[in-house]
Every structure is written in structure tokens, then in C-alpha cells.
XYZ file of C-alpha atoms in Angstrom:
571
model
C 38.227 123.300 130.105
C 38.801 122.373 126.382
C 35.448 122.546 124.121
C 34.268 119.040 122.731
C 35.979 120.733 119.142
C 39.282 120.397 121.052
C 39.132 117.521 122.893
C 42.003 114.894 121.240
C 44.955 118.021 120.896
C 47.410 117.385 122.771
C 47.904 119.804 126.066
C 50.796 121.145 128.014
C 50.426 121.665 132.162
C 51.693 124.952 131.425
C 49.856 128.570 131.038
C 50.023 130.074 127.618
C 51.302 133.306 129.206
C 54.530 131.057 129.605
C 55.303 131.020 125.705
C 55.836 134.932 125.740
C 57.708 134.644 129.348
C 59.657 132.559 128.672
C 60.314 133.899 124.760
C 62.214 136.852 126.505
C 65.167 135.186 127.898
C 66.296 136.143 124.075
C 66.967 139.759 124.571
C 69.056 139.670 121.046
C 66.900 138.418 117.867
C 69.834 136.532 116.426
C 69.882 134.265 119.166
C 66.408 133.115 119.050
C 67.140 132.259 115.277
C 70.689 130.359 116.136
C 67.870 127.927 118.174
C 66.266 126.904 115.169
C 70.066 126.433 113.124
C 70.855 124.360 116.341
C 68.189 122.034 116.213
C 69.241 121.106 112.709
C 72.568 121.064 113.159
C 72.106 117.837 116.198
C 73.618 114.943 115.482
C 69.885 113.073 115.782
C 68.942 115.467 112.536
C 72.090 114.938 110.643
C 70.718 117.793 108.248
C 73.758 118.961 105.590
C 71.787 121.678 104.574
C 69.379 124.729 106.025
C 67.908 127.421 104.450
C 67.023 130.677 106.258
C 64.015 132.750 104.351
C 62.179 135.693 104.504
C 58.607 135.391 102.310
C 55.158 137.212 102.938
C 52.056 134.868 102.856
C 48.713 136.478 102.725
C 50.077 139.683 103.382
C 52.280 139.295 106.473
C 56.010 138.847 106.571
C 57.378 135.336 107.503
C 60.408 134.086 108.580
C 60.983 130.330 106.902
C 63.435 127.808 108.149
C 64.280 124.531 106.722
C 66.518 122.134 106.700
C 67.131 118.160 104.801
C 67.625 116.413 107.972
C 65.862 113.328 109.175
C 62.293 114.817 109.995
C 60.560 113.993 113.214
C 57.971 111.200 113.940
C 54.890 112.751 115.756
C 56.297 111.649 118.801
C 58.960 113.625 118.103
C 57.444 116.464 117.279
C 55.290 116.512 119.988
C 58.044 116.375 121.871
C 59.449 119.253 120.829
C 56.072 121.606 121.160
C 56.207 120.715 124.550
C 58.846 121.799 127.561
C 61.208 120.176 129.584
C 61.473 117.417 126.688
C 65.691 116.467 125.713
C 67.030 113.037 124.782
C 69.745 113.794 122.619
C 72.663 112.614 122.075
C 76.280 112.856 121.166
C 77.158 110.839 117.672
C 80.994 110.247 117.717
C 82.367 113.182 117.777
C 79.583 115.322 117.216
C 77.914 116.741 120.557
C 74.443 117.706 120.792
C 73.966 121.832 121.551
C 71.092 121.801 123.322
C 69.938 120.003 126.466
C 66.887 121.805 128.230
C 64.741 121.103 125.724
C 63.429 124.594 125.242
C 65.174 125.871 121.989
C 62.657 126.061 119.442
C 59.902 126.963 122.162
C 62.139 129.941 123.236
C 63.453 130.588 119.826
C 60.063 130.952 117.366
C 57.627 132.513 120.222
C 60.818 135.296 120.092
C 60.645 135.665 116.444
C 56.848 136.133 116.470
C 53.550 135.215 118.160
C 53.117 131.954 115.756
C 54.694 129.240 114.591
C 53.994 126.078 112.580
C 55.878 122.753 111.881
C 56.415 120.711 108.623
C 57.914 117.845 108.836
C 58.540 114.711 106.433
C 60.087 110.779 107.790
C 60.306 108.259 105.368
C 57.386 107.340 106.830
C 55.043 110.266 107.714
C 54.329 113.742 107.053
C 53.202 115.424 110.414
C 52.422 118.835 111.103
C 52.425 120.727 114.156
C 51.053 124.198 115.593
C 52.061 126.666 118.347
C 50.492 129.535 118.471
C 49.532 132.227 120.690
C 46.988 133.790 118.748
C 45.401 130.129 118.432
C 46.023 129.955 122.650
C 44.437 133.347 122.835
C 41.266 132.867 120.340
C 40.126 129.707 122.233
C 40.767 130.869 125.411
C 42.835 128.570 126.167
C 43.763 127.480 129.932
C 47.064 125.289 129.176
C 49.405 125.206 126.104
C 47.670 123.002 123.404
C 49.455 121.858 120.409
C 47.280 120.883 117.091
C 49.420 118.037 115.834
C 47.894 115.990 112.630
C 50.101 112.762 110.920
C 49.965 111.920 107.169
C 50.972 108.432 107.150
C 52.344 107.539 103.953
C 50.746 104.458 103.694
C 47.269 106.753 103.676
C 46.320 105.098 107.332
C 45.356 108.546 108.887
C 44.709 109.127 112.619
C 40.837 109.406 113.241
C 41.766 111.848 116.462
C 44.084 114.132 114.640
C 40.730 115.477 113.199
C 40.022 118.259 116.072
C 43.617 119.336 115.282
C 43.320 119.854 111.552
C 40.483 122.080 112.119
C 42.212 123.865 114.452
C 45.183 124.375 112.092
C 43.010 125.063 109.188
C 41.703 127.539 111.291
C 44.119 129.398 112.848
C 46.712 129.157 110.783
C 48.119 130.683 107.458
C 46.973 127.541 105.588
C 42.943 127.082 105.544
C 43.107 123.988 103.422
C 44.972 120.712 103.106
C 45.714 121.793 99.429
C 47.826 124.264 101.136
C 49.331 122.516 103.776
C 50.393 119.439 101.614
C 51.999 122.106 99.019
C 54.469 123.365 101.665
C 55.263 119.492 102.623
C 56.275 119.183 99.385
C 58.613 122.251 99.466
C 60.760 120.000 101.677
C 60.444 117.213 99.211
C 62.756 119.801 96.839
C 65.507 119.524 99.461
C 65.324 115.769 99.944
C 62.737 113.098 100.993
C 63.109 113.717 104.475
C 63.123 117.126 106.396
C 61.918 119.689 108.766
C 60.178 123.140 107.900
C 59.355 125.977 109.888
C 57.414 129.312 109.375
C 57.358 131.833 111.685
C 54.459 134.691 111.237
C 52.739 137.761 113.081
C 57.103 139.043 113.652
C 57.858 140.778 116.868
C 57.735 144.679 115.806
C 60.127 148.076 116.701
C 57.759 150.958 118.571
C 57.139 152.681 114.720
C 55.026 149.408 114.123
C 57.748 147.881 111.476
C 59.014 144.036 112.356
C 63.037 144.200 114.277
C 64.161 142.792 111.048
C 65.257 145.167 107.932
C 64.740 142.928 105.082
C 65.339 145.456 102.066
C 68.650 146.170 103.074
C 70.640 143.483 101.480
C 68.722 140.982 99.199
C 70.480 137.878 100.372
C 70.645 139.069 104.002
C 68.520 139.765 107.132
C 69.441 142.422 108.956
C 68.363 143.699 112.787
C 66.725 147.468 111.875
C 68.871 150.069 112.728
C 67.107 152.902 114.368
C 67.056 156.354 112.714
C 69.103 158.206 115.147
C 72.853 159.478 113.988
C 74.215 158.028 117.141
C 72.847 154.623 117.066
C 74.047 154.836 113.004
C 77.933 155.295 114.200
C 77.651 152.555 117.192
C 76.049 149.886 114.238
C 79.622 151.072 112.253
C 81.601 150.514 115.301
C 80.076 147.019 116.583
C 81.609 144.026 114.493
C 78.852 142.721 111.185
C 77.718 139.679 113.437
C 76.036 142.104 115.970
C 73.388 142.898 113.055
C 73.683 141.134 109.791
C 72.590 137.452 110.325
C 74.605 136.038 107.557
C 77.669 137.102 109.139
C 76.673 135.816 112.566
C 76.029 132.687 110.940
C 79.640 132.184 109.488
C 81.178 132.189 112.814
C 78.464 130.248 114.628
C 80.120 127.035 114.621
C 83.520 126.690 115.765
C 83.699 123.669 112.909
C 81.090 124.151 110.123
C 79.619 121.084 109.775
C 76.582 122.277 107.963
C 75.809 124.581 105.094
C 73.524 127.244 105.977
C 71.971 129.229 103.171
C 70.187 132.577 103.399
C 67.482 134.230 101.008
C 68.697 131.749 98.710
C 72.438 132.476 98.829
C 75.525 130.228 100.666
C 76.684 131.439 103.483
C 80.390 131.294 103.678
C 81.323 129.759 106.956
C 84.700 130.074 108.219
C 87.300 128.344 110.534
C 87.848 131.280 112.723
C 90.373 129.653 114.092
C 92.037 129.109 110.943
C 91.344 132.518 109.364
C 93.782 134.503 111.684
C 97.271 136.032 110.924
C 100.160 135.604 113.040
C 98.151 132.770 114.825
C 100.084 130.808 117.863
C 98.713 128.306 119.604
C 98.893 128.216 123.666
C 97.221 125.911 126.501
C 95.243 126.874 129.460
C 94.309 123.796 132.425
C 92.017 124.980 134.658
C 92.541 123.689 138.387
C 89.296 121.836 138.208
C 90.156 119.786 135.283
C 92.910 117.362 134.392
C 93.399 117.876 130.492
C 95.053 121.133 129.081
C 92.226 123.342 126.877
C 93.326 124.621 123.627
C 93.315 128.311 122.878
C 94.447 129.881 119.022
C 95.518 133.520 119.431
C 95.929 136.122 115.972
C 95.411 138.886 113.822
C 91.751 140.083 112.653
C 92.445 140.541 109.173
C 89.532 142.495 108.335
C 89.419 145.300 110.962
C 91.827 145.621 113.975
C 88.615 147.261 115.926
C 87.142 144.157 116.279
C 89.010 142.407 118.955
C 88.289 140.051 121.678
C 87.855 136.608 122.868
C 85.609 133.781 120.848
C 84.138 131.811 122.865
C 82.264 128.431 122.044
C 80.675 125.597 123.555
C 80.257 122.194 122.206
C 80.819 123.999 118.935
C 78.542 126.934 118.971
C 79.174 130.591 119.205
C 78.301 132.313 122.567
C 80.365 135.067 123.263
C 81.757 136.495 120.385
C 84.628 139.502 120.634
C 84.720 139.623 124.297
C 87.423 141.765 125.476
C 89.572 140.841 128.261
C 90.998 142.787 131.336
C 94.274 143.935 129.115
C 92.228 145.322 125.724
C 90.093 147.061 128.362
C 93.030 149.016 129.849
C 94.250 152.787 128.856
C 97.388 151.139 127.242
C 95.157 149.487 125.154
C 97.004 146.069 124.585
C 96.051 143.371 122.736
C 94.701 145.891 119.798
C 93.276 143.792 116.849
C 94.199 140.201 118.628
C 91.473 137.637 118.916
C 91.621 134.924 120.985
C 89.758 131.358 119.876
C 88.517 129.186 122.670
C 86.406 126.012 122.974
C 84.800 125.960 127.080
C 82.742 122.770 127.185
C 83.589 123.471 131.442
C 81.903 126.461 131.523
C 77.973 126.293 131.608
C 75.971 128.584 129.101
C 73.013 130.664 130.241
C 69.883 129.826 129.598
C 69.538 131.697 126.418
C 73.152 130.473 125.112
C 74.885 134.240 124.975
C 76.623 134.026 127.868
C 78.322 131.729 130.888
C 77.048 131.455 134.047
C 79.236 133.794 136.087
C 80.816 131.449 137.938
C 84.107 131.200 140.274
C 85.751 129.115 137.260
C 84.285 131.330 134.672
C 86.179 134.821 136.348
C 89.137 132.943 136.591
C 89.426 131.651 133.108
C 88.249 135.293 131.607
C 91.757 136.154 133.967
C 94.017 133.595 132.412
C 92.299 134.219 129.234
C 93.766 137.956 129.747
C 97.284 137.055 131.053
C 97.862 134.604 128.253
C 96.451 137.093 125.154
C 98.930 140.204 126.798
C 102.088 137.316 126.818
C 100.892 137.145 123.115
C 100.920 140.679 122.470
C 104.270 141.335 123.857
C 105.687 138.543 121.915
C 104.723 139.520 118.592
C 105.277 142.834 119.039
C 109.233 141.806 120.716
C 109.691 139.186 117.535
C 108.575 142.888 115.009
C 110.615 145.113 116.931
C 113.433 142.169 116.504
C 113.166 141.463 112.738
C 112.713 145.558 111.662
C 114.210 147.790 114.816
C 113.402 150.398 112.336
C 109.853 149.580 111.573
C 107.519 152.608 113.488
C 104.523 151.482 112.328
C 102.388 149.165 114.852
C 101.405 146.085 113.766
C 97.804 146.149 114.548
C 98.158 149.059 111.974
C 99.708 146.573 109.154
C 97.896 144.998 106.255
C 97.270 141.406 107.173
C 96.428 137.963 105.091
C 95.106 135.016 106.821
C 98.003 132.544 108.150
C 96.092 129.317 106.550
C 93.757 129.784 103.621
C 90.884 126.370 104.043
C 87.742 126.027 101.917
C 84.260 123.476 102.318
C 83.234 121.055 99.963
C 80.230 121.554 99.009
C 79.254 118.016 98.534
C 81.256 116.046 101.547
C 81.016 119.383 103.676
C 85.142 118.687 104.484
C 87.172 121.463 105.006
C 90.577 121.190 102.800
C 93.234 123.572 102.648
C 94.492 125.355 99.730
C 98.005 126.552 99.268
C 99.194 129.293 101.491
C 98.196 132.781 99.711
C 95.799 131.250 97.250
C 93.498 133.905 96.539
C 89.882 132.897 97.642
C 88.303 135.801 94.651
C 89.400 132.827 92.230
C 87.040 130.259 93.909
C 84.465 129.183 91.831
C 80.993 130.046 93.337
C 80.658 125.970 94.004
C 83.924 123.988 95.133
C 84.293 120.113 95.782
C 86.857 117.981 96.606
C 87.653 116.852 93.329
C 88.789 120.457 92.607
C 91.713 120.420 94.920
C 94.940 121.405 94.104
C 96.078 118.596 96.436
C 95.670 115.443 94.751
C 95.865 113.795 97.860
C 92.618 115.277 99.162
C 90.318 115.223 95.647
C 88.214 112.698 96.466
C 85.333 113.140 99.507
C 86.358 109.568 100.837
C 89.585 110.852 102.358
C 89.295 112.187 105.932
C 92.247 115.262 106.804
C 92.367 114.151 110.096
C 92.994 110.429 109.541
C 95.395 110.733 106.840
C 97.645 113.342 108.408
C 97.987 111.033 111.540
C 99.991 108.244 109.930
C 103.341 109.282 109.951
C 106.356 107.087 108.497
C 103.710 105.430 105.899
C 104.398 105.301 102.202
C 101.991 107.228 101.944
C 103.422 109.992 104.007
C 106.521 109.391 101.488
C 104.362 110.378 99.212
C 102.663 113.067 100.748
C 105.853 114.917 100.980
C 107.171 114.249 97.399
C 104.341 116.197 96.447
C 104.729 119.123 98.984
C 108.488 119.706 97.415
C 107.014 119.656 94.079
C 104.052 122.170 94.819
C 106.543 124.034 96.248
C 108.375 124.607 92.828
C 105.743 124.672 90.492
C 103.977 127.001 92.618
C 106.722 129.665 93.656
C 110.215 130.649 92.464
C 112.774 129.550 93.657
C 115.985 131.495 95.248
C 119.247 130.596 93.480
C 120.760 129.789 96.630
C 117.696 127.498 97.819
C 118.214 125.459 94.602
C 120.407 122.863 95.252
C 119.161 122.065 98.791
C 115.596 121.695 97.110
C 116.866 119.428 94.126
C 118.874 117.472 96.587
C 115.261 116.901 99.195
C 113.607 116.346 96.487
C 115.969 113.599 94.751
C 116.465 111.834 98.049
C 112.401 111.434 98.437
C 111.721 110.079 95.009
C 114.921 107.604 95.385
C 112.951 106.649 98.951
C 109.909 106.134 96.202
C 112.035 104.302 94.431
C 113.332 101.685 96.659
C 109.996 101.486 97.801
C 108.337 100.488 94.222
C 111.315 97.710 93.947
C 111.313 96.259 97.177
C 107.610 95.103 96.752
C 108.187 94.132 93.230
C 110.812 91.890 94.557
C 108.874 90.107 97.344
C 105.996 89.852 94.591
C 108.749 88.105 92.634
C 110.366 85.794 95.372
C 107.218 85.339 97.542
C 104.296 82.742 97.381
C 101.366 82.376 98.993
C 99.680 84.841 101.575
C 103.342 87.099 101.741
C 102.981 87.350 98.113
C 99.178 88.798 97.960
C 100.418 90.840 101.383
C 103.211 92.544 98.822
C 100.407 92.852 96.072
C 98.467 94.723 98.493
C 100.923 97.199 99.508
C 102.259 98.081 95.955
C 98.684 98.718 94.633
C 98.451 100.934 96.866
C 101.492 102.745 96.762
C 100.976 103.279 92.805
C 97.265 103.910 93.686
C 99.576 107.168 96.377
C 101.663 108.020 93.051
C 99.012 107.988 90.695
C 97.445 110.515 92.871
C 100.260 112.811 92.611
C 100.998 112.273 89.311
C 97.104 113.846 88.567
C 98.706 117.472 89.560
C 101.149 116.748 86.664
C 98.839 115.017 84.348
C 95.548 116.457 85.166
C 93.110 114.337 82.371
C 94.525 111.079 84.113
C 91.741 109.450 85.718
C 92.202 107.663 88.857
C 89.045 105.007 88.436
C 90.985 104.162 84.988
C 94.581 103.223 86.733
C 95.607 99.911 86.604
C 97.752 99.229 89.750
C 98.481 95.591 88.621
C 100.578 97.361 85.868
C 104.049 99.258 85.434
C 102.916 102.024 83.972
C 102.613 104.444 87.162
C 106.453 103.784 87.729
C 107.340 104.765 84.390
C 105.533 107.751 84.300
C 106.959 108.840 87.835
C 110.678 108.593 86.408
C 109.380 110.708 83.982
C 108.171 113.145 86.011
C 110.976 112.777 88.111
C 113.039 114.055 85.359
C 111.568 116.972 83.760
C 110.967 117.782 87.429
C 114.366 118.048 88.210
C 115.402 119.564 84.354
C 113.203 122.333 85.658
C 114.835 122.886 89.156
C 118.332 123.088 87.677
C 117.011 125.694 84.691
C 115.364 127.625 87.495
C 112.092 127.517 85.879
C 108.539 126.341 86.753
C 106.162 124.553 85.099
């Protein structure tokens, strides 16, 4: 029975032998920590930003997460300290990953033995405390979870006072000083936010924690043991296995969030996207009535790491699993990954595997048929091009197909021109940077824009691909002519465009007139963003559209344009 000191914080039904039972469903450290990112990521957080940290306090080594979400009202939180607890849900297009509830229980009581919660609304500051060694110390019959509020407004809950001693207590923080200075370390990242710190780390046999963090200074990496053998499987196994910053760049099958360790980015990728000789291919499984995407390519980093990517509702959970054919003597499939989204499949409890279901052995089988029909076609369509080429092509130097990079502001993914060379990148990008003019503004959505064919501004659009072309590579002779004469007949299509409106502006009246107003604003607004790539100190918020001057300076373009096609030069 709770003493009369902690009578008023909250309890659990549950035995606090459960937080280390059920703490080992994570039997890989990584995962336990991709909990935590998850949490943030949720579309009921919203966070753009989390920050992964290693930091000692009072002499024992902490792991800190944190992220600039929306914070959690006590409810909330208390919510979340306890089990069995999940009401999210899906925003749009953005699917919730978790729904048991049990992520951050599982997740920090893997990490270590304690874990406490700061969290900031725009209306409250509450903190929260689950701890074993707390459980432990007071003997402790069920799961009890010291929560205390700090109501902006100063109105402080009279029972939350058994549960700041018992933070004060048994915590790394012994006064409020102290806990109101690490609410305000969320306050750097924005007014609203969640922070976690994990302490008393899960240690290796030799006593030192499972985490190597002298290794890299802007990394965390799993300790390696000392043995030579273990040292050659870590330089076999693929950098997500045991360096958490790479892990986290292909967590998400669409980045939607910037993740930042030790203090550094993290540069997340579109695996998908980051392939070379990538083909896209179906599968429908019997039990469903839509066709599932799959993206097959090159690894262009190391043709030993090979395999099938598997995600769910966005997140990672098998990464480089190897199919039937890669497992064979023949060894096909060499170097090809395979890219997969299986919302049908159900993860396991701990989210690093599927359920090994009927539907999940016979997808891993068409999963293999389809990557081998890839294999042999690549390797036909080689064999085709050079009959004398002897060297393999798993054994060739490869560059990503597609070459895409994240705003750091609107967190959009654009894509740069095809072998743009990413060493060039300035440490931050944003949209405004973009060599398409289209896309340099974080208003514009990729998807939206790309799906209106047969628009002016899809005119547009490709009057500007035929001039990136030429300013951006040289041009065969014999290519010349057929390039001047695309590019003539789009501008002309410009053209006519531009005068057709000005004549209905002329002849109409009334609401056809300020229709045709409409439409040529913003078809000089479409040209004035192509003419930036041309004119790059022109500023769009300065353009008048009411005015001529966009179509003057497009025939001018226009003409040194084509002056430079027939000279076979390049601006």
C-alpha cells in the first residue's frame, strides 16, 4: 500500500517488474530509440525538429531527446506513462506509427532504468517520472508515476505536491531551480515541446553503457566488442546496424522531420530516390484489391549491402533483407535493393519485424521473383548495349538515378538537376536556393504542381526544362536544330498565350474581363519565375503583373537564348 507521502501519484494496475519485462521485447538498442523519434514524428505532435543527445549530469551518462512539437497536457502525459493508452490519429496523409500505446514505455526502460518527462503547451509546463529505481526505493507494489503541472497562469495543483517530492527525490534534479532550467531548454527550440532524459544506461558485461560515445563526436554508436571477429562482422554489416545517425537517415520512407544528433543534421534520404538504375514494378497481393508499389536499384555506396527495405506507414522495419534469389549459390540480385511500403503486413511488437504470417511468406516470395526478373533485365539490357563489356555491373561505379535535397525551413524535398554534385550543397539549403525557379518558394507543393498537365503553367514548366537543358550541358551538333526548333515552338505557344488574354482583356467587359486579368497575372507571375534563372537579382514580390514588362523581357530572353543555341554555346 502507498505511504501517506505518496498518496495523490498517480498508479498503474501493473507490477513494476513489468517495465524491465516488457523493456526486452527491444533486443536491438536502436530500436528502443526509433520509439522515442516516432512519438515525435505523429501527426498529433507535428514536431519539425528533434534532437538526439548524449550529456552526463552529476556524473552519469544520459541520453537526451527532444523535439519542438506540440507538448502534452498532463492528461496526456499521463497517458503516455501508463500502458495500453493510444488515440492517435492519421492527419491527411500522414499516418500515425504507433498504435499499442507502449512505445516510449518499451523504448526508455530499454535505454536505461530511468526516465523523466519535460514537457511545455501553450498552456502548461508538466513534468513526469518513470523510474525503476524510484519503483524499487519505495517499494513499490504497482507502477506509480510522479506527475506535477506548472500552469502558466501560476494556478498550481495542491495534489501534485507528493509528486514533486518524489521527483525531487529520486530524480537527477533535487530542486525546482533545476527542473524549471531544463523546461526552459525546450523554450530554445520553440514555445512548445517535449523533452526526455534517459539515465542509469543499460551496460555491456565489462560494466561500460552498449553505447560508444567517443567514437564519432556527432554520432552514437552501439560498442563494438574487442574481439577480431566481431571487428570484421561490424565491417561487413551495412552502417545502420551500429551507427545511429545512419539508421536514422533511412528511418522514414519520406522524411518529414529533421532529426539532429550531438548537435549535427542528420542527412535523411529518399531511399527510394537515391538508387541507380531504379525501375519501378507492382506487386497485388490476393488479399487486397489495389496494386503495391515496389522501386528496385543499384546501392551506390557498397554492392555488399543488398536486400529488401521494408516500411510500414513510413517507418523502417526491416532494412536489407535478402530474398530467396540473393540467398542462393548463384548469388543473384548482387548489390540490388528493393524499396517497399507493406501497410498489409502487421509489425511485431517491437517494430523490427512482420508477423510471420501466410501473406507475409508469400510476399517475401514475390518480393524474390520480381527482384531476380530485375536482375536479369539489367544485366540482358548491359550485355545488349556493350556485348563486349566483361565486367559485372554490380562491380561498376554507380551515381544515384535522381539527385533530391530537404529544405530546411518547409522540410520539402526538391530535386536538383540530374548529376548535381551534392559536395557543393551549402551546409543549410532552402527553397529559395533552387535552381528551379519553379520550386523557390516553400508555398509550392511538388506533388500538386506536377499533377496539372496541359496548364500554362505546364507550358511554362517545360520552356524552362529546354532551357536548363542548354545552359546546363552541351549540346551535340546534331541535337541542335531539333532543340532550337522544341524550344521555338514552346515560347511561340507562350506567345500566343500572352496575346490571347491581352486580347479578351481588350474586347471583354465585365466578369470575362477580370476572368482574363486573372489568368494573365498569373501566367507573367509563371514567366517571371523563369525568367529569375536568367535574371537572378529580379525579385518576384517586386513584379508587377498588371504591366508589360515580363513579355518584353521574355522576347529578350527568347533571343539571346536562341543566338546561343545556333553559336553552340552556353550561357
Amino acid at each position: 500500500m502507498a505511504t501517506r507521502r505518496q498518496r495523490g501519484i498517480p498508479l498503474s494496475s501493473l507490477n513494476p517488474k513489468f517495465l524491465h519485462t516488457n523493456s526486452t521485447s527491444h533486443t536491438w538498442p536502436f530500436s528502443a530509440i526509433a520509439e522515442l523519434i516516432d512519438n515525435a514524428y505523429d501527426p498529433d505532435v507535428r514536431a519539425k525538429q528533434f534532437w538526439v543527445d548524449w550529456t552526463r549530469i552529476k556524473g552519469l551518462d544520459c541520453l537526451s531527446f527532444m523535439d519542438n512539437g506540440e507538448g502534452m497536457t498532463r492528461a496526456r502525459l499521463y497517458k503516455m506513462l501508463s500502458f495500453g493508452y493510444s488515440d492517435k490519429k492519421a492527419v491527411k496523409d500522414h499516418v500515425p506509427v504507433g498504435i499499442y500505446g507502449n512505445g516510449f514505455k518499451s523504448g526508455s526502460m530499454r535505454l536505461g532504468k530511468d526516465a523523466i518527462v519535460f514537457t511545455k503547451t501553450r498552456d502548461s509546463m508538466s513534468i513526469g517520472l518513470l523510474s525503476q529505481s524510484y519503483l524499487q526505493a519505495v517499494k513499490a507494489q504497482q507502477i506509480m508515476v510522479p506527475i506535477l503541472t506548472f500552469r502558466r497562469d501560476g494556478q498550481n495543483l495542491a495534489e501534485d505536491a507528493a509528486s514533486l517530492e518524489a521527483i525531487l527525490t529520486h530524480s537527477l534534479f533535487s530542486t525546482e531551480k533545476e527542473l524549471f532550467s531544463e523546461l526552459r531548454a525546450i523554450g530554445a527550440a520553440g514555445p512548445t515541446g517535449t523533452r526526455i532524459i534517459v539515465w542509469k544506461l543499460r551496460t555491456t558485461l565489462s560494466g561500460e553503457t552498449e553505447f560508444d560515445f567517443a567514437a564519432d563526436k556527432y554520432d552514437i554508436h552501439i560498442r563494438a566488442s574487442g574481439s577480431e571477429r566481431s571487428r570484421e562482422r561490424r565491417a561487413m554489416s551495412p552502417e545502420s546496424d551500429w551507427s545511429l545517425r545512419a539508421y536514422c537517415s533511412i528511418l522514414y520512407l519520406k522524411p518529414r522531420m529533421q532529426i539532429n544528433i550531438r548537435g549535427e543534421r542528420v542527412k535523411t534520404q529518399l531511399i527510394s530516390k537515391s538508387l541507380a538504375h531504379i525501375a519501378n514494378d507492382s506487386y497485388r497481393p490476393a488479399f487486397l484489391t489495389k496494386r503495391i508499389r515496389i522501386t528496385f536499384g543499384f546501392n551506390t555506396k557498397s554492392k555488399e549491402h543488398y536486400g529488401i527495405m521494408m516500411y510500414h506507414k513510413n517507418r523502417l522495419i526491416k532494412a536489407y533483407e535478402r530474398v530467396s534469389c540473393q540467398r542462393k549459390a548463384e548469388r543473384k540480385g548482387i548489390g540490388v535493393i528493393g524499396v517497399i511500403e507493406c501497410n498489409f503486413l502487421q509489425p511485431t511488437h517491437n517494430k523490427q519485424d512482420f508477423d510471420d504470417t501466410e501473406q507475409y511468406r508469400k510476399t517475401m516470395h514475390n518480393l524474390s521473383t520480381k527482384l531476380e526478373d530485375y536482375w536479369n533485365e539489367i544485366r540482358y539490357r548491359r550485355k545488349k548495349d556493350d556485348p563486349r563489356c566483361t565486367i559485372p555491373i554490380e562491380d561498376t561505379a554507380k551515381a544515384p538515378d535522381q539527385v533530391w535535397v530537404q529544405c530546411d525551413s518547409c522540410l520539402k524535398w526538391r530535386r536538383l538537376p540530374d548529376g548535381f554534385d551534392c559536395s557543393r550543397l551549402p551546409e543549410k539549403w532552402f527553397c529559395n536556393m533552387n535552381h528551379d525557379p519553379q520550386f523557390r518558394s516553400c508555398m509550392i507543393t511538388t506533388a500538386k504542381f506536377m499533377a496539372r498537365p496541359h496548364s500554362l503553367f505546364q507550358k511554362e514548366l517545360e520552356t524552362f526544362n529546354c532551357f536548363y537543358f542548354m545552359i546546363s550541358r552541351p549540346l551535340q551538333l546534331e541535337k541542335v536544330e531539333q532543340e532550337k526548333s522544341s524550344l521555338s515552338s514552346l515560347c511561340n505557344h507562350l506567345k500566343q498565350d500572352l496575346e490571347k488574354l491581352s486580347g479578351q482583356i481588350d474586347r471583354g467587359a465585365g466578369p470575362e474581363r477580370e476572368e482574363a486579368e486573372r489568368k494573365l497575372s498569373k501566367l507573367r507571375l509563371s514567366l517571371a519565375r523563369l525568367l529569375v534563372c536568367f535574371v537572378p537579382a529580379l525579385n518576384l514580390e517586386h513584379v508587377d503583373v498588371s504591366s508589360e514588362v515580363i513579355d518584353e523581357l521574355l522576347d529578350q530572353v527568347l533571343e539571346e537564348t536562341i543566338m546561343a543555341v545556333t553559336g553552340h554555346t552556353c550561357f
